[in-house]
PDB file of C-alpha atoms in Angstrom:
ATOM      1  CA  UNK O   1      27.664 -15.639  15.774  1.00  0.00           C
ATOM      2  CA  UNK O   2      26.077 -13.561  18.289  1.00  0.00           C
ATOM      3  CA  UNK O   3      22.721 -13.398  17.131  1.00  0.00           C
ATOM      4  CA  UNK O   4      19.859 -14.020  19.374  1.00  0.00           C
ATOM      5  CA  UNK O   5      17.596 -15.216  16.827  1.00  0.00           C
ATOM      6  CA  UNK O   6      17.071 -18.889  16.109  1.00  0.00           C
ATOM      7  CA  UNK O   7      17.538 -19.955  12.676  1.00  0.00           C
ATOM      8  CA  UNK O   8      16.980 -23.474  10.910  1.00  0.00           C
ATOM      9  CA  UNK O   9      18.333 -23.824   7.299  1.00  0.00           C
ATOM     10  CA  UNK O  10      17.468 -25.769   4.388  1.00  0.00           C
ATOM     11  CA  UNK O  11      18.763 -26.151   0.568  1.00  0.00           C
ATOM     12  CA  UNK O  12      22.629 -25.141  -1.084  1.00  0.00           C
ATOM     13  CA  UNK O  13      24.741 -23.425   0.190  1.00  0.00           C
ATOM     14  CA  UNK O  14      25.074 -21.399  -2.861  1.00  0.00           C
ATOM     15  CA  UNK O  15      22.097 -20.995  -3.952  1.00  0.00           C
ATOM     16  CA  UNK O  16      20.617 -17.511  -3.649  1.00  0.00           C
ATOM     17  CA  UNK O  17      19.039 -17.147   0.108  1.00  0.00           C
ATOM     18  CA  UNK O  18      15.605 -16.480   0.781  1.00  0.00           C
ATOM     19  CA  UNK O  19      14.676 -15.615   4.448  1.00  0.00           C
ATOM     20  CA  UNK O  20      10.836 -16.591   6.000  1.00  0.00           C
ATOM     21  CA  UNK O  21       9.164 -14.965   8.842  1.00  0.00           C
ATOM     22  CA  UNK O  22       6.884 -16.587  10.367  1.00  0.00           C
ATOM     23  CA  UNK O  23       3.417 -14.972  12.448  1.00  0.00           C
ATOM     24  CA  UNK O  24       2.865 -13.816  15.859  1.00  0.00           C
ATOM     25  CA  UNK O  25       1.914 -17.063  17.970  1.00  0.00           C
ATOM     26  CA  UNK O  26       4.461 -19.397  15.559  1.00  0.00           C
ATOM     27  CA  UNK O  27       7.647 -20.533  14.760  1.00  0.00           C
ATOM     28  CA  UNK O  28       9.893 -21.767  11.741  1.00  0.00           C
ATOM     29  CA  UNK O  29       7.694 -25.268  11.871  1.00  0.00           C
ATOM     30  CA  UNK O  30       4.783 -22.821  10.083  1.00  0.00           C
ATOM     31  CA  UNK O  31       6.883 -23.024   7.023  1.00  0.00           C
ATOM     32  CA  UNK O  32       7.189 -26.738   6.686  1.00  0.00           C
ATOM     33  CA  UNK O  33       4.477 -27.153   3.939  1.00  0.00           C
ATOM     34  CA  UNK O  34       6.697 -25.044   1.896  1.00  0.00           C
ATOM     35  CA  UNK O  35      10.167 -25.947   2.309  1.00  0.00           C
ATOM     36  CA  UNK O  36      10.849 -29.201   0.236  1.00  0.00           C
ATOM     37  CA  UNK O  37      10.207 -27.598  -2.531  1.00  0.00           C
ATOM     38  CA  UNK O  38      11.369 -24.364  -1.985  1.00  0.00           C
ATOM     39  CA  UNK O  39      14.671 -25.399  -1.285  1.00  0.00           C
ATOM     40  CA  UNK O  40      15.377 -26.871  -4.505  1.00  0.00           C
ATOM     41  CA  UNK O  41      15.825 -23.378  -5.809  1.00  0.00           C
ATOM     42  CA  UNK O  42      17.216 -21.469  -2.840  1.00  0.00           C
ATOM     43  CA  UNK O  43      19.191 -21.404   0.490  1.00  0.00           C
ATOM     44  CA  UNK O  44      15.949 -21.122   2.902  1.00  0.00           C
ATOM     45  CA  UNK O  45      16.481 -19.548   6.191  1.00  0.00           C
ATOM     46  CA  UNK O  46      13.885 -19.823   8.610  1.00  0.00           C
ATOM     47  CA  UNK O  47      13.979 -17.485  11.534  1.00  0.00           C
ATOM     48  CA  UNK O  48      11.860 -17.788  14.637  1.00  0.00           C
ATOM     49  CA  UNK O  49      11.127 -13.860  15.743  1.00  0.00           C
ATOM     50  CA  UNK O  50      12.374 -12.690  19.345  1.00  0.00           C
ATOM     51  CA  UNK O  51      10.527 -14.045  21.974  1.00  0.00           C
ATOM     52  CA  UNK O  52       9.136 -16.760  19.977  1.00  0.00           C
ATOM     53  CA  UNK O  53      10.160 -20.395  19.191  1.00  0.00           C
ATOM     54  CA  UNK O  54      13.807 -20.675  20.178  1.00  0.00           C
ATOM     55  CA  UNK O  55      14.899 -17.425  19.878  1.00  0.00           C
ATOM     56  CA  UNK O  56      16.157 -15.244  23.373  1.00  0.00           C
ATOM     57  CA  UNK O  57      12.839 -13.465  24.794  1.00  0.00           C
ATOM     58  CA  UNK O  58      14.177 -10.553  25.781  1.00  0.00           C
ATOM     59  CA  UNK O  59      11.919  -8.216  28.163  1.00  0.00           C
ATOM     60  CA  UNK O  60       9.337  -6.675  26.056  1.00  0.00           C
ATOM     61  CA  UNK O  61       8.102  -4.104  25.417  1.00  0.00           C
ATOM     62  CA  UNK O  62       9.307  -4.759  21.820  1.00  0.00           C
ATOM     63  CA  UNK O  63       9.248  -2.359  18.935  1.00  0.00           C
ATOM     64  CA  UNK O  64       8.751  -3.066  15.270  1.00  0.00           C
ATOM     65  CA  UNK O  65      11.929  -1.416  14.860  1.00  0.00           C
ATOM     66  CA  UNK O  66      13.373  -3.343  17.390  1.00  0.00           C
ATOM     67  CA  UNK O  67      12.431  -7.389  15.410  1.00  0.00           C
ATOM     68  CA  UNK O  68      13.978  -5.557  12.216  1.00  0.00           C
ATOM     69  CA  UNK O  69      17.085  -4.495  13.434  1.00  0.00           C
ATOM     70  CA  UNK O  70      17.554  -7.930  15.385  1.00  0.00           C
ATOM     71  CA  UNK O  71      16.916  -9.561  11.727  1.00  0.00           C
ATOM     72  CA  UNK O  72      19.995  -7.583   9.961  1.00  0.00           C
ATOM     73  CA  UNK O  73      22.199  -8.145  12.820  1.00  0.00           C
ATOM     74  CA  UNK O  74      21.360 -11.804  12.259  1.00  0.00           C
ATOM     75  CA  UNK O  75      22.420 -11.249   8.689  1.00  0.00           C
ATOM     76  CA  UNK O  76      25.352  -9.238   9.096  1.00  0.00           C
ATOM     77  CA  UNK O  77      26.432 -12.219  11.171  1.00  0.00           C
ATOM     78  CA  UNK O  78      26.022 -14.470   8.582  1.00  0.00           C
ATOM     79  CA  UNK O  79      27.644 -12.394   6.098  1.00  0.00           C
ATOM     80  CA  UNK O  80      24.538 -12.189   3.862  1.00  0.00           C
ATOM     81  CA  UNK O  81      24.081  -9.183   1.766  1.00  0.00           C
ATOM     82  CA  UNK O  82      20.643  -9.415   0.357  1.00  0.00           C
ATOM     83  CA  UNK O  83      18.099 -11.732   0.193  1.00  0.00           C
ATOM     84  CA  UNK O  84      14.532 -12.340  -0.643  1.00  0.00           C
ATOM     85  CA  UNK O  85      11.691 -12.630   1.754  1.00  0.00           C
ATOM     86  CA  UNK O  86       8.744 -14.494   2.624  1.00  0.00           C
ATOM     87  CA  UNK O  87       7.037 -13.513   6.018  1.00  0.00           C
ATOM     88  CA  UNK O  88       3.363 -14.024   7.085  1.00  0.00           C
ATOM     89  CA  UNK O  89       1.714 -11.629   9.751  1.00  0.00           C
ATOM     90  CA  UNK O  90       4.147 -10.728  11.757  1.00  0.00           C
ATOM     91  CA  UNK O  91       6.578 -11.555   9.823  1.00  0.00           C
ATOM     92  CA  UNK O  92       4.932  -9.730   6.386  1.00  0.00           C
ATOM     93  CA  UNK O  93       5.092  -6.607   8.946  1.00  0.00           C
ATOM     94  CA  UNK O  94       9.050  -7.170   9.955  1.00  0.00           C
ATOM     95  CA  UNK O  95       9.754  -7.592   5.870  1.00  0.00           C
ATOM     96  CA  UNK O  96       7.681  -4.505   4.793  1.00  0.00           C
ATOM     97  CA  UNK O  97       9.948  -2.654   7.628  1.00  0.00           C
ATOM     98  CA  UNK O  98      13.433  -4.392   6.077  1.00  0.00           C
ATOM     99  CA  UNK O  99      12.244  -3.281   2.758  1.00  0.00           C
ATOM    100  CA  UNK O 100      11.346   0.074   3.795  1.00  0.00           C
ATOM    101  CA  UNK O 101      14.601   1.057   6.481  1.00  0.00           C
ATOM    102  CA  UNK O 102      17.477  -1.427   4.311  1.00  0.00           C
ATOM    103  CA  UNK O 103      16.299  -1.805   0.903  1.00  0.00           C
ATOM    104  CA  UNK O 104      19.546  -2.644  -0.387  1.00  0.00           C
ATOM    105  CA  UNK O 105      19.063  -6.247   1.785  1.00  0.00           C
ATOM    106  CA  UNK O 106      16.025  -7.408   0.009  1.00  0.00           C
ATOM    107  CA  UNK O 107      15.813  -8.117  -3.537  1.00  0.00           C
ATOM    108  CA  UNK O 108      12.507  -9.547  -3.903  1.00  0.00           C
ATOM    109  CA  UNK O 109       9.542  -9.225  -1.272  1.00  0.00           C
ATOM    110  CA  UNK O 110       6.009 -11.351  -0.204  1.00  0.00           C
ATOM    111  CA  UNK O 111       4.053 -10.683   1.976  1.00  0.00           C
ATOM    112  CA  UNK O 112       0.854 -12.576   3.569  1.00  0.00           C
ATOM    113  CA  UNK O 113      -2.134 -12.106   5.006  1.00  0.00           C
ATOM    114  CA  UNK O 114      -0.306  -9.096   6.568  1.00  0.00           C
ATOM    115  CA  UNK O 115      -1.258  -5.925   7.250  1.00  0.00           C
ATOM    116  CA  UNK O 116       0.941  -2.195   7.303  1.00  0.00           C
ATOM    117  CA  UNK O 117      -1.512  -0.781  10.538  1.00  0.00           C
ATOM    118  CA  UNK O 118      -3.554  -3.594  12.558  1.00  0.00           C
ATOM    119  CA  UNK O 119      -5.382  -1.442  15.112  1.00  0.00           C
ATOM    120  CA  UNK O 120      -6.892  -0.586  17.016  1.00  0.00           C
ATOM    121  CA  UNK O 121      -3.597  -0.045  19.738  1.00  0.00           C
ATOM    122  CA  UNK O 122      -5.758  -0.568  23.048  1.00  0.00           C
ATOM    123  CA  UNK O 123      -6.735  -4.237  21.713  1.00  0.00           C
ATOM    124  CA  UNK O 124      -3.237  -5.242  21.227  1.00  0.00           C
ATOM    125  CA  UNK O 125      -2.410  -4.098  24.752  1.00  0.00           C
ATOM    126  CA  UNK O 126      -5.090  -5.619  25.891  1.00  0.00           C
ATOM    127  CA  UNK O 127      -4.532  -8.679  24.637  1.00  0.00           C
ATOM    128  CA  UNK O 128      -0.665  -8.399  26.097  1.00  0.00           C
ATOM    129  CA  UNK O 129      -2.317  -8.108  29.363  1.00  0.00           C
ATOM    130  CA  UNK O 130      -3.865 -10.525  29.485  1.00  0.00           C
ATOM    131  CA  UNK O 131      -1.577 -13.338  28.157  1.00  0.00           C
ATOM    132  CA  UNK O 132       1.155 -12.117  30.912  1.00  0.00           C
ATOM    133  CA  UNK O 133      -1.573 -12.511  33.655  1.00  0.00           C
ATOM    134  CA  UNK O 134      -3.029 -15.745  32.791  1.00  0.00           C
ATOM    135  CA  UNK O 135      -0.876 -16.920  29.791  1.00  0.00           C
ATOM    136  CA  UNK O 136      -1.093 -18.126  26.130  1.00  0.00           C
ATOM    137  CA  UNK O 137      -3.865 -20.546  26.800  1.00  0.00           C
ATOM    138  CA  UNK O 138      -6.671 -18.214  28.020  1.00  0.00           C
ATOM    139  CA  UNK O 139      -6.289 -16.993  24.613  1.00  0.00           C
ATOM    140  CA  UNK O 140      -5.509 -19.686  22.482  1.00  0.00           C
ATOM    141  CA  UNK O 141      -9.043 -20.860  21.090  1.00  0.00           C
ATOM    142  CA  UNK O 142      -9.697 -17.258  19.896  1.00  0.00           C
ATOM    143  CA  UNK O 143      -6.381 -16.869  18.131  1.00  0.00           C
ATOM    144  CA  UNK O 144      -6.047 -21.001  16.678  1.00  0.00           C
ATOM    145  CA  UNK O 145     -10.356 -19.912  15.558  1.00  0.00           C
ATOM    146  CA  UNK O 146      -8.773 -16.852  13.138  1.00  0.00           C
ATOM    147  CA  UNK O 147      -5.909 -18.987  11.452  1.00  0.00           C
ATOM    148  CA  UNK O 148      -8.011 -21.728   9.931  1.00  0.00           C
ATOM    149  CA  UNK O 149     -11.574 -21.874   7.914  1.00  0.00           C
ATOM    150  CA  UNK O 150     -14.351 -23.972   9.946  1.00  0.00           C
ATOM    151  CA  UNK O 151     -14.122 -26.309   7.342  1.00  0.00           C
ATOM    152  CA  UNK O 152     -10.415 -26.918   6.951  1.00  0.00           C
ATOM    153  CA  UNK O 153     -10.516 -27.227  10.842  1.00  0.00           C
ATOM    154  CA  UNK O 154     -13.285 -29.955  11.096  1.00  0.00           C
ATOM    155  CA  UNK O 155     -11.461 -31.870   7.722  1.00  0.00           C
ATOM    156  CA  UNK O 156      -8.176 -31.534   9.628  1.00  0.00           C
ATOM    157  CA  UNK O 157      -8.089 -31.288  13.319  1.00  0.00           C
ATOM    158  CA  UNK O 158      -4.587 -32.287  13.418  1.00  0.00           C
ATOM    159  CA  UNK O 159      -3.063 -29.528  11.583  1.00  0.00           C
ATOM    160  CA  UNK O 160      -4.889 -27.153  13.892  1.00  0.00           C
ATOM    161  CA  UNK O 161      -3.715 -29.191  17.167  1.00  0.00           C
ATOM    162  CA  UNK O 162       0.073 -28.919  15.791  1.00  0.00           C
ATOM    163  CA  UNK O 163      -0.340 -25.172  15.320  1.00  0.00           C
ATOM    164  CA  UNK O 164      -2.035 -24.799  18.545  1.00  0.00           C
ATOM    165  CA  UNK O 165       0.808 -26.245  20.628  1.00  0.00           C
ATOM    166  CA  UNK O 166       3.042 -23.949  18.671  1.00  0.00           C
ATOM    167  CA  UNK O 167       1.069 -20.959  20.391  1.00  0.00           C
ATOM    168  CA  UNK O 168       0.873 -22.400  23.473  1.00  0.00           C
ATOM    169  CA  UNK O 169       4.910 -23.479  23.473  1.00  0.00           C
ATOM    170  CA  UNK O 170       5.460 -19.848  22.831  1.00  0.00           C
ATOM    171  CA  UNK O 171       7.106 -17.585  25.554  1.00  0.00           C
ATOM    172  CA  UNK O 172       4.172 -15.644  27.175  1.00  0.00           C
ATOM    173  CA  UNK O 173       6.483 -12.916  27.789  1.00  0.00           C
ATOM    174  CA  UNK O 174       7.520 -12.729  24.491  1.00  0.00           C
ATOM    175  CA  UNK O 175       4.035 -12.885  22.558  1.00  0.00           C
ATOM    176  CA  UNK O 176       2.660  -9.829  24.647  1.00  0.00           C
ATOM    177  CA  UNK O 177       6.015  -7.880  24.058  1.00  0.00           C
ATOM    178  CA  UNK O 178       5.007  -8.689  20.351  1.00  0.00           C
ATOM    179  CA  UNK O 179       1.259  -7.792  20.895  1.00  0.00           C
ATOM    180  CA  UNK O 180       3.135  -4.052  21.547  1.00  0.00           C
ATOM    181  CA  UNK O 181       5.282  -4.121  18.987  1.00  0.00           C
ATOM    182  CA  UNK O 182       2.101  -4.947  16.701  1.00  0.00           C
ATOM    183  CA  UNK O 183       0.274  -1.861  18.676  1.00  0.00           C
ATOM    184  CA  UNK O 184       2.674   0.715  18.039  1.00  0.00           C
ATOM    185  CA  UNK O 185       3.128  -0.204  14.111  1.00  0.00           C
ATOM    186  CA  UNK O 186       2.111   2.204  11.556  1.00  0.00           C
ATOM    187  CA  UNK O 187       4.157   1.174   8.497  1.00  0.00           C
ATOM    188  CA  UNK O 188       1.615   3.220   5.776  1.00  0.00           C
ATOM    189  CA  UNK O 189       3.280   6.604   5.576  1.00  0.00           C
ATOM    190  CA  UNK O 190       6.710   4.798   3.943  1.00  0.00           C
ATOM    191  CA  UNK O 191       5.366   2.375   1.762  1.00  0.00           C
ATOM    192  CA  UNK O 192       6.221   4.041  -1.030  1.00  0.00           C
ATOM    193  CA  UNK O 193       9.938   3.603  -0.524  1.00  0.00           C
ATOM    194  CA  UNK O 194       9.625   0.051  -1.025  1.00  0.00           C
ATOM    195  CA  UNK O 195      11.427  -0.379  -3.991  1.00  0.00           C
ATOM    196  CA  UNK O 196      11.579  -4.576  -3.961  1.00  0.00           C
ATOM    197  CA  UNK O 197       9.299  -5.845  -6.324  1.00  0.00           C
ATOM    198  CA  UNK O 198       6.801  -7.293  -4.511  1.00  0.00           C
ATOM    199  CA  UNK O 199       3.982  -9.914  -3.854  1.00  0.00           C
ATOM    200  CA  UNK O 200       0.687  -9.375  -1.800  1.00  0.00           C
ATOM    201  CA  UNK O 201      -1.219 -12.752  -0.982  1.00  0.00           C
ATOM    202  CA  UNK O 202      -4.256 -12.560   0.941  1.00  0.00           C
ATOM    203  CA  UNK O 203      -6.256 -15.024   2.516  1.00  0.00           C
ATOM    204  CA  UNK O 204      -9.891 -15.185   1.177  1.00  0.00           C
ATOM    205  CA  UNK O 205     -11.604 -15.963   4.444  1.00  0.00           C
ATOM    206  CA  UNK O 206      -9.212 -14.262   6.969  1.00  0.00           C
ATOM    207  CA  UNK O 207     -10.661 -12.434   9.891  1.00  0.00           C
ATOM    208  CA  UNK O 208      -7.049 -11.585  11.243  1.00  0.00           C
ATOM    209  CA  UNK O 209      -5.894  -9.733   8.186  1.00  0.00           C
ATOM    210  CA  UNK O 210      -8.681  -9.295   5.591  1.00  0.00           C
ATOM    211  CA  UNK O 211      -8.208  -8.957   1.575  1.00  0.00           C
ATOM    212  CA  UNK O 212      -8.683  -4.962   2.225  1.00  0.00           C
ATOM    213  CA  UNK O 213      -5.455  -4.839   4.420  1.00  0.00           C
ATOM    214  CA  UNK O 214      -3.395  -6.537   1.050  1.00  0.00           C
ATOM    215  CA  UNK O 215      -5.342  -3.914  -1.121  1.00  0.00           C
ATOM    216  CA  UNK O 216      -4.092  -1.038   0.827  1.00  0.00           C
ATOM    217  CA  UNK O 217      -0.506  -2.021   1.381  1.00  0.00           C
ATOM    218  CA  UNK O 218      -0.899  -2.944  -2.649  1.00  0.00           C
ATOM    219  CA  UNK O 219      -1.866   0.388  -3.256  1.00  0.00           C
ATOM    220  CA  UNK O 220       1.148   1.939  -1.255  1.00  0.00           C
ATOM    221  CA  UNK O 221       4.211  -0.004  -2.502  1.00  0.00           C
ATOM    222  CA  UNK O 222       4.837   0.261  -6.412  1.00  0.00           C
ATOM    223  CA  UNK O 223       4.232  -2.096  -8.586  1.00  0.00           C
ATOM    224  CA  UNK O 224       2.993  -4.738  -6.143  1.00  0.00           C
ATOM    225  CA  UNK O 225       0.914  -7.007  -7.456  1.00  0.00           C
ATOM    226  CA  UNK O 226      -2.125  -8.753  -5.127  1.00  0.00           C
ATOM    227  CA  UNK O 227      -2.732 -12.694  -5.067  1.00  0.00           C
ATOM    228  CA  UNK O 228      -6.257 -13.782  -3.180  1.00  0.00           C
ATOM    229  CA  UNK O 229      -6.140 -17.066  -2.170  1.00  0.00           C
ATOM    230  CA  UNK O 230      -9.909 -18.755  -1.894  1.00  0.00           C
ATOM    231  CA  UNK O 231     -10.632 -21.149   1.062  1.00  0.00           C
ATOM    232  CA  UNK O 232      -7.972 -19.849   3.652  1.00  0.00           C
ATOM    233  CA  UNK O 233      -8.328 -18.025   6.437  1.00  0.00           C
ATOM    234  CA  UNK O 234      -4.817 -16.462   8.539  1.00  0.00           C
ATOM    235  CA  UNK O 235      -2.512 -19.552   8.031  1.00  0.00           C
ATOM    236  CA  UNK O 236      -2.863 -19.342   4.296  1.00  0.00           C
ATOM    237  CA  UNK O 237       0.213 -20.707   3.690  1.00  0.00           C
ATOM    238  CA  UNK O 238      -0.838 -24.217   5.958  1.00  0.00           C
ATOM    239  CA  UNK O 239      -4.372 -24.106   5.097  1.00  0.00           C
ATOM    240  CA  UNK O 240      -3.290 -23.792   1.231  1.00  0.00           C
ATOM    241  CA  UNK O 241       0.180 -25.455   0.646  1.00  0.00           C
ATOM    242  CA  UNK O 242       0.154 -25.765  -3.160  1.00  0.00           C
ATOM    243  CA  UNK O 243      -1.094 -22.535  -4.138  1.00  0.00           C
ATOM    244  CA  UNK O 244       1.005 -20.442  -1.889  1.00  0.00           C
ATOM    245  CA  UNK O 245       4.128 -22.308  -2.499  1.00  0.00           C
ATOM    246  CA  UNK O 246       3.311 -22.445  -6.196  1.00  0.00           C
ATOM    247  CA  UNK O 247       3.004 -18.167  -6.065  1.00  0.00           C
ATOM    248  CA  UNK O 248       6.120 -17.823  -3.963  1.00  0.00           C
ATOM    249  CA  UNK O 249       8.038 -19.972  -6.179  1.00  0.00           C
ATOM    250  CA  UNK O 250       6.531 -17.698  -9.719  1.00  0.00           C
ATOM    251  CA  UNK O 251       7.440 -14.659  -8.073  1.00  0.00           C
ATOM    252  CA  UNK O 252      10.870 -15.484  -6.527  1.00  0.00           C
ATOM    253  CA  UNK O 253      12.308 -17.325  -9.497  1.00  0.00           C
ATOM    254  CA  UNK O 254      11.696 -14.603 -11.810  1.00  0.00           C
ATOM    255  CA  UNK O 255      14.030 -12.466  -9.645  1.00  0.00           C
ATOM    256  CA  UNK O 256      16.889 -15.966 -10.360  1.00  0.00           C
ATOM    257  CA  UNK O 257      19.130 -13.097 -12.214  1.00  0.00           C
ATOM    258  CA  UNK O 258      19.408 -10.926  -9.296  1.00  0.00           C
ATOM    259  CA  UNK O 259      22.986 -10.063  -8.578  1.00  0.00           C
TER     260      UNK O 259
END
């Protein structure tokens, strides 16, 4: 296998696969509220993005283009023809680009508290800048502030320490490089050739990505349907287990027939 991605695995080996992307900041460990059960049903591939996790961190700057072609060279190495896919903020953005530039690899699509144009450019390079000059911590309080709800973050401070290490542990190098990927994306004018069906969750309370970035990429792709989740901000999926896992499993067991 030559891929440069880093991948953990969970469920049968025969059971139809469905591939997570996790955000900008995190790695596959931001899916761990989901996988027990999620794995029942499918083979789950988690895949830590470039630059992030254990994955190579290539030098930047990195393209949009770029983390989706690395993905289907991962699964042409593994011999995987299609899949469905799961990906939250950045990784929402890298699945809306799979399902836009190789349709015929994914059969069924979610996406969370994403967004198809996250502007403006200058604050994303900005942002770069400044994590490459004085690294992920002189940033981390901001970013750890936007993925949780005050509340879930005073009833849980442990959950938000975990996910702030996994920001911190992240490649400097490769987190800026992403920032400029992130800066250069304008996914909007292709929407429409989505042709996976596909879920929209949103975060009620998140400042990162708010409910009117779902509504417009749910305007854009057919037939996508919108999900609002109440009391979560950016990390819907941590700050929310249940009710996330509970709307990935609904929509990706109705597509069980795919072939």
């Amino acid at each position: 296998m030559t891929t440069r991605l880093h991948l953990t695995v969970d469920g049968p080996a025969a059971a139809p696969v469905l591939l997570l992307g996790s955000s900008l900041g995190t790695a596959a460990a931001m899916w761990e509220p989901q996988v027990s059960a999620l794995a029942q049903r499918f083979r789950v591939i988690r895949y830590d993005h470039l630059g992030h996790g254990r994955s190579a961190v290539p030098p930047g700057p990195y393209t949009l283009d770029l983390l989706g072609r690395e993905l289907l060279r991962t699964l042409d190495d593994l011999d995987v023809p299609w899949v469905h896919y799961a990906g939250l903020s950045l990784g929402g953005m890298v699945g809306m680009w799979l399902a836009t530039y190789a349709p015929d690899r994914v059969r069924r699509l979610a996406l969370l508290c994403t967004s198809a144009s996250l502007g403006p450019p200058e604050q994303w390079r900005a942002r770069a800048a400044t994590v490459r000059a004085d690294g992920l911590s002189a940033i981390a309080d901001a970013v750890v502030a936007r993925w949780f709800t005050t509340g879930f973050a005073a009833a849980r401070p442990e959950v938000v320490a975990t996910h702030r290490a996994m920001l911190t542990e992240t490649p400097s190098a490769g987190y800026a490089a992403c920032c400029e990927a992130i800066a250069a994306m304008d996914l909007q004018p292709d929407l429409g050739r989505v042709a996976a069906p596909t879920l929209v969750i949103a975060g009620a309370d998140d400042p990162a990505t708010p409910v009117e970035h779902a509504r417009e990429i749910v305007g854009r792709i057919p037939r996508a349907r919108l999900a609002v989740v109440d009391a979560a901000a950016h990390l819907a999926n941590v700050e929310q287990p249940e009710q996330v896992c509970r709307l990935l499993l609904e929509h990706f067991h109705e597509g069980r027939g795919d072939a």
